[in-house]
PDB file of C-alpha atoms in Angstrom:
ATOM      1  CA  MET A   1       0.000   0.000   0.000  1.00 95.00           C
ATOM      2  CA  ARG A   2       1.159   3.489  -0.781  1.00 97.00           C
ATOM      3  CA  GLU A   3       0.046   6.299   1.546  1.00 98.00           C
ATOM      4  CA  PHE A   4      -0.957   9.839   0.625  1.00 98.00           C
ATOM      5  CA  ALA A   5      -1.634  12.680   3.079  1.00 98.00           C
ATOM      6  CA  TYR A   6      -3.608  15.834   2.339  1.00 98.00           C
ATOM      7  CA  ARG A   7      -4.941  18.861   4.149  1.00 98.00           C
ATOM      8  CA  LEU A   8      -8.366  19.996   3.002  1.00 98.00           C
ATOM      9  CA  HIS A   9      -9.397  23.593   3.540  1.00 98.00           C
ATOM     10  CA  LYS A  10     -12.412  25.611   4.589  1.00 98.00           C
ATOM     11  CA  GLY A  11     -15.132  25.399   1.943  1.00 98.00           C
ATOM     12  CA  ASP A  12     -13.922  22.145   0.344  1.00 98.00           C
ATOM     13  CA  ASP A  13     -16.563  19.513  -0.413  1.00 98.00           C
ATOM     14  CA  LEU A  14     -15.246  16.447   1.406  1.00 98.00           C
ATOM     15  CA  LYS A  15     -16.670  13.755  -0.889  1.00 98.00           C
ATOM     16  CA  ASN A  16     -15.847  15.570  -4.129  1.00 98.00           C
ATOM     17  CA  ILE A  17     -12.220  16.086  -3.060  1.00 98.00           C
ATOM     18  CA  ILE A  18     -11.855  12.430  -2.038  1.00 98.00           C
ATOM     19  CA  ALA A  19     -13.356  11.270  -5.350  1.00 98.00           C
ATOM     20  CA  GLU A  20     -10.916  13.460  -7.272  1.00 98.00           C
ATOM     21  CA  LEU A  21      -7.932  12.253  -5.249  1.00 98.00           C
ATOM     22  CA  GLY A  22      -8.930   8.636  -5.823  1.00 96.00           C
ATOM     23  CA  LYS A  23      -9.645   8.761  -9.536  1.00 95.00           C
ATOM     24  CA  ASP A  24      -6.581   6.762 -10.603  1.00 95.00           C
ATOM     25  CA  GLY A  25      -6.917   3.496  -8.708  1.00 94.00           C
ATOM     26  CA  THR A  26      -8.290   1.753  -5.657  1.00 96.00           C
ATOM     27  CA  TYR A  27      -7.985   3.591  -2.345  1.00 97.00           C
ATOM     28  CA  VAL A  28      -9.100   3.241   1.261  1.00 98.00           C
ATOM     29  CA  VAL A  29      -9.484   5.978   3.858  1.00 98.00           C
ATOM     30  CA  LEU A  30      -6.854   5.458   6.547  1.00 98.00           C
ATOM     31  CA  SER A  31      -7.582   8.530   8.662  1.00 98.00           C
ATOM     32  CA  ALA A  32      -9.627  11.726   8.630  1.00 98.00           C
ATOM     33  CA  VAL A  33      -9.551  14.346  11.363  1.00 98.00           C
ATOM     34  CA  GLY A  34     -11.258  17.698  11.027  1.00 98.00           C
ATOM     35  CA  CYS A  35     -14.540  19.503  11.109  1.00 98.00           C
ATOM     36  CA  LEU A  36     -17.528  20.345   8.946  1.00 98.00           C
ATOM     37  CA  SER A  37     -19.765  23.393   8.727  1.00 98.00           C
ATOM     38  CA  PHE A  38     -22.430  21.472   6.809  1.00 98.00           C
ATOM     39  CA  LEU A  39     -23.395  17.806   7.033  1.00 98.00           C
ATOM     40  CA  HIS A  40     -25.159  15.859   4.260  1.00 98.00           C
ATOM     41  CA  ILE A  41     -25.611  12.106   4.743  1.00 98.00           C
ATOM     42  CA  ARG A  42     -27.918   9.313   3.669  1.00 97.00           C
ATOM     43  CA  LEU A  43     -29.358   7.404   6.606  1.00 97.00           C
ATOM     44  CA  ALA A  44     -29.755   3.656   7.099  1.00 92.00           C
ATOM     45  CA  LYS A  45     -32.138   1.831   4.757  1.00 86.00           C
ATOM     46  CA  ALA A  46     -30.979   4.221   1.991  1.00 82.00           C
ATOM     47  CA  LYS A  47     -34.267   6.129   1.987  1.00 88.00           C
ATOM     48  CA  ASP A  48     -33.807   9.374   3.891  1.00 96.00           C
ATOM     49  CA  GLU A  49     -31.150  12.075   3.756  1.00 97.00           C
ATOM     50  CA  LEU A  50     -30.104  14.410   6.548  1.00 97.00           C
ATOM     51  CA  SER A  51     -28.761  17.913   5.868  1.00 98.00           C
ATOM     52  CA  ILE A  52     -27.701  20.160   8.757  1.00 98.00           C
ATOM     53  CA  GLY A  53     -25.856  23.464   8.593  1.00 97.00           C
ATOM     54  CA  GLU A  54     -24.001  23.321  11.925  1.00 97.00           C
ATOM     55  CA  ASP A  55     -20.461  22.727  13.155  1.00 98.00           C
ATOM     56  CA  PHE A  56     -19.477  19.073  13.502  1.00 98.00           C
ATOM     57  CA  GLU A  57     -16.271  17.246  14.425  1.00 98.00           C
ATOM     58  CA  ILE A  58     -15.364  14.322  12.168  1.00 98.00           C
ATOM     59  CA  ILE A  59     -14.909  11.372  14.508  1.00 98.00           C
ATOM     60  CA  SER A  60     -14.799   8.653  11.869  1.00 98.00           C
ATOM     61  CA  LEU A  61     -14.552   8.357   8.103  1.00 98.00           C
ATOM     62  CA  ASN A  62     -14.025   5.074   6.312  1.00 97.00           C
ATOM     63  CA  GLY A  63     -14.633   3.456   3.003  1.00 97.00           C
ATOM     64  CA  THR A  64     -13.323   2.752  -0.460  1.00 97.00           C
ATOM     65  CA  ILE A  65     -12.684   4.764  -3.591  1.00 96.00           C
ATOM     66  CA  ALA A  66     -12.620   2.824  -6.859  1.00 93.00           C
ATOM     67  CA  ASN A  67     -11.376   4.997  -9.716  1.00 93.00           C
ATOM     68  CA  GLY A  68     -13.172   8.059  -8.342  1.00 94.00           C
ATOM     69  CA  LYS A  69     -16.366   6.290  -7.261  1.00 93.00           C
ATOM     70  CA  CYS A  70     -16.741   6.468  -3.493  1.00 95.00           C
ATOM     71  CA  HIS A  71     -18.458   4.346  -0.882  1.00 95.00           C
ATOM     72  CA  LEU A  72     -17.824   6.268   2.332  1.00 98.00           C
ATOM     73  CA  HIS A  73     -19.433   6.357   5.772  1.00 98.00           C
ATOM     74  CA  ILE A  74     -18.931   9.206   8.223  1.00 98.00           C
ATOM     75  CA  GLY A  75     -19.495   9.691  11.933  1.00 98.00           C
ATOM     76  CA  VAL A  76     -19.619  13.190  13.403  1.00 98.00           C
ATOM     77  CA  SER A  77     -20.315  14.813  16.768  1.00 98.00           C
ATOM     78  CA  ASP A  78     -21.950  18.145  17.525  1.00 97.00           C
ATOM     79  CA  GLU A  79     -20.951  20.725  20.143  1.00 96.00           C
ATOM     80  CA  LYS A  80     -22.725  18.728  22.872  1.00 97.00           C
ATOM     81  CA  GLY A  81     -21.066  15.451  21.880  1.00 97.00           C
ATOM     82  CA  HIS A  82     -24.151  13.971  20.230  1.00 97.00           C
ATOM     83  CA  CYS A  83     -23.203  11.697  17.361  1.00 98.00           C
ATOM     84  CA  LEU A  84     -24.678  11.210  13.906  1.00 97.00           C
ATOM     85  CA  GLY A  85     -23.543   9.059  11.062  1.00 98.00           C
ATOM     86  CA  GLY A  86     -24.374   7.667   7.680  1.00 98.00           C
ATOM     87  CA  HIS A  87     -23.403   7.373   4.033  1.00 97.00           C
ATOM     88  CA  LEU A  88     -21.346  10.390   2.928  1.00 98.00           C
ATOM     89  CA  LEU A  89     -22.999  12.401   0.145  1.00 98.00           C
ATOM     90  CA  GLU A  90     -21.821  15.457  -1.770  1.00 98.00           C
ATOM     91  CA  GLY A  91     -22.240  18.708   0.132  1.00 98.00           C
ATOM     92  CA  ASN A  92     -20.272  17.969   3.308  1.00 98.00           C
ATOM     93  CA  ILE A  93     -18.372  21.216   3.659  1.00 98.00           C
ATOM     94  CA  VAL A  94     -15.054  21.401   5.509  1.00 98.00           C
ATOM     95  CA  ASN A  95     -15.068  24.077   8.189  1.00 98.00           C
ATOM     96  CA  THR A  96     -11.506  24.940   9.220  1.00 96.00           C
ATOM     97  CA  THR A  97      -9.578  21.850   8.112  1.00 98.00           C
ATOM     98  CA  CYS A  98      -9.584  18.140   7.428  1.00 98.00           C
ATOM     99  CA  GLU A  99      -6.407  16.085   7.658  1.00 98.00           C
ATOM    100  CA  LEU A 100      -6.969  13.182   5.283  1.00 98.00           C
ATOM    101  CA  VAL A 101      -4.790  10.115   4.762  1.00 98.00           C
ATOM    102  CA  LEU A 102      -5.562   7.722   1.915  1.00 98.00           C
ATOM    103  CA  GLY A 103      -3.960   4.397   1.115  1.00 98.00           C
ATOM    104  CA  LYS A 104      -3.659   3.268  -2.489  1.00 98.00           C
ATOM    105  CA  LEU A 105      -3.930  -0.490  -2.875  1.00 96.00           C
ATOM    106  CA  GLN A 106      -1.100  -1.834  -4.981  1.00 94.00           C
ATOM    107  CA  GLU A 107      -1.984  -5.510  -5.127  1.00 93.00           C
ATOM    108  CA  TYR A 108      -5.641  -4.969  -6.044  1.00 90.00           C
ATOM    109  CA  ASP A 109      -7.531  -3.196  -8.750  1.00 88.00           C
ATOM    110  CA  SER A 110     -11.265  -2.643  -8.635  1.00 90.00           C
ATOM    111  CA  CYS A 111     -14.338  -1.633 -10.537  1.00 85.00           C
ATOM    112  CA  ARG A 112     -17.920  -0.860  -9.638  1.00 86.00           C
ATOM    113  CA  THR A 113     -20.698  -2.611 -11.511  1.00 88.00           C
ATOM    114  CA  TYR A 114     -24.442  -2.649 -11.063  1.00 92.00           C
ATOM    115  CA  ASP A 115     -25.706  -5.444  -8.814  1.00 93.00           C
ATOM    116  CA  LYS A 116     -29.345  -6.279  -9.541  1.00 95.00           C
ATOM    117  CA  GLU A 117     -29.763  -7.841  -6.078  1.00 94.00           C
ATOM    118  CA  THR A 118     -28.757  -4.692  -4.170  1.00 90.00           C
ATOM    119  CA  GLY A 119     -29.747  -2.092  -6.749  1.00 89.00           C
ATOM    120  CA  TYR A 120     -26.387  -0.330  -6.413  1.00 87.00           C
ATOM    121  CA  ASP A 121     -23.034  -0.175  -8.158  1.00 87.00           C
ATOM    122  CA  GLU A 122     -21.003  -2.551  -5.974  1.00 91.00           C
ATOM    123  CA  ILE A 123     -17.230  -2.880  -5.833  1.00 90.00           C
ATOM    124  CA  SER A 124     -15.339  -5.880  -7.167  1.00 90.00           C
ATOM    125  CA  PHE A 125     -11.717  -6.326  -6.097  1.00 91.00           C
ATOM    126  CA  ILE A 126      -9.335  -7.929  -8.568  1.00 89.00           C
ATOM    127  CA  LYS A 127      -5.998  -9.326  -7.348  1.00 91.00           C
ATOM    128  CA  CYS A 128      -3.166  -8.028  -9.534  1.00 86.00           C
ATOM    129  CA  HIS A 129      -0.216 -10.195 -10.463  1.00 69.00           C
ATOM    130  CA  GLY A 130       2.880  -8.478  -9.102  1.00 60.00           C
ATOM    131  CA  GLY A 131       1.019  -5.365  -7.908  1.00 52.00           C
ATOM    132  CA  ASN A 132       0.680  -1.919  -9.472  1.00 51.00           C
ATOM    133  CA  GLU A 133       3.328   0.835  -9.478  1.00 51.00           C
TER     134      GLU A 133
END
């Protein structure tokens, strides 16, 4: 695995930046520490979305990026320590900063293809012979 570290800035869209950074391979989120001024997530059962314009601390961010297509989940806490979480959508706006570390998989490639059972584009990992790069 090859690691990459970035600092995102106030006003950056968290998901869009991650998608752009991961457009050339298969990545995983290793770490994300920072804060948001706007939260936009999809809740469990994939039916409802939650959008809140308040300050939140990022307490967890994990998932995969396959050639720019993201499957990311985020956990945040508000100023009273109450936690929310869900599927990261576009429109999560970095407040002051976000320190982001991504790992690029070198022994696996991936693609996302439609799965008729789930109704979503699901990831498929493909073991590379000898690794990439």
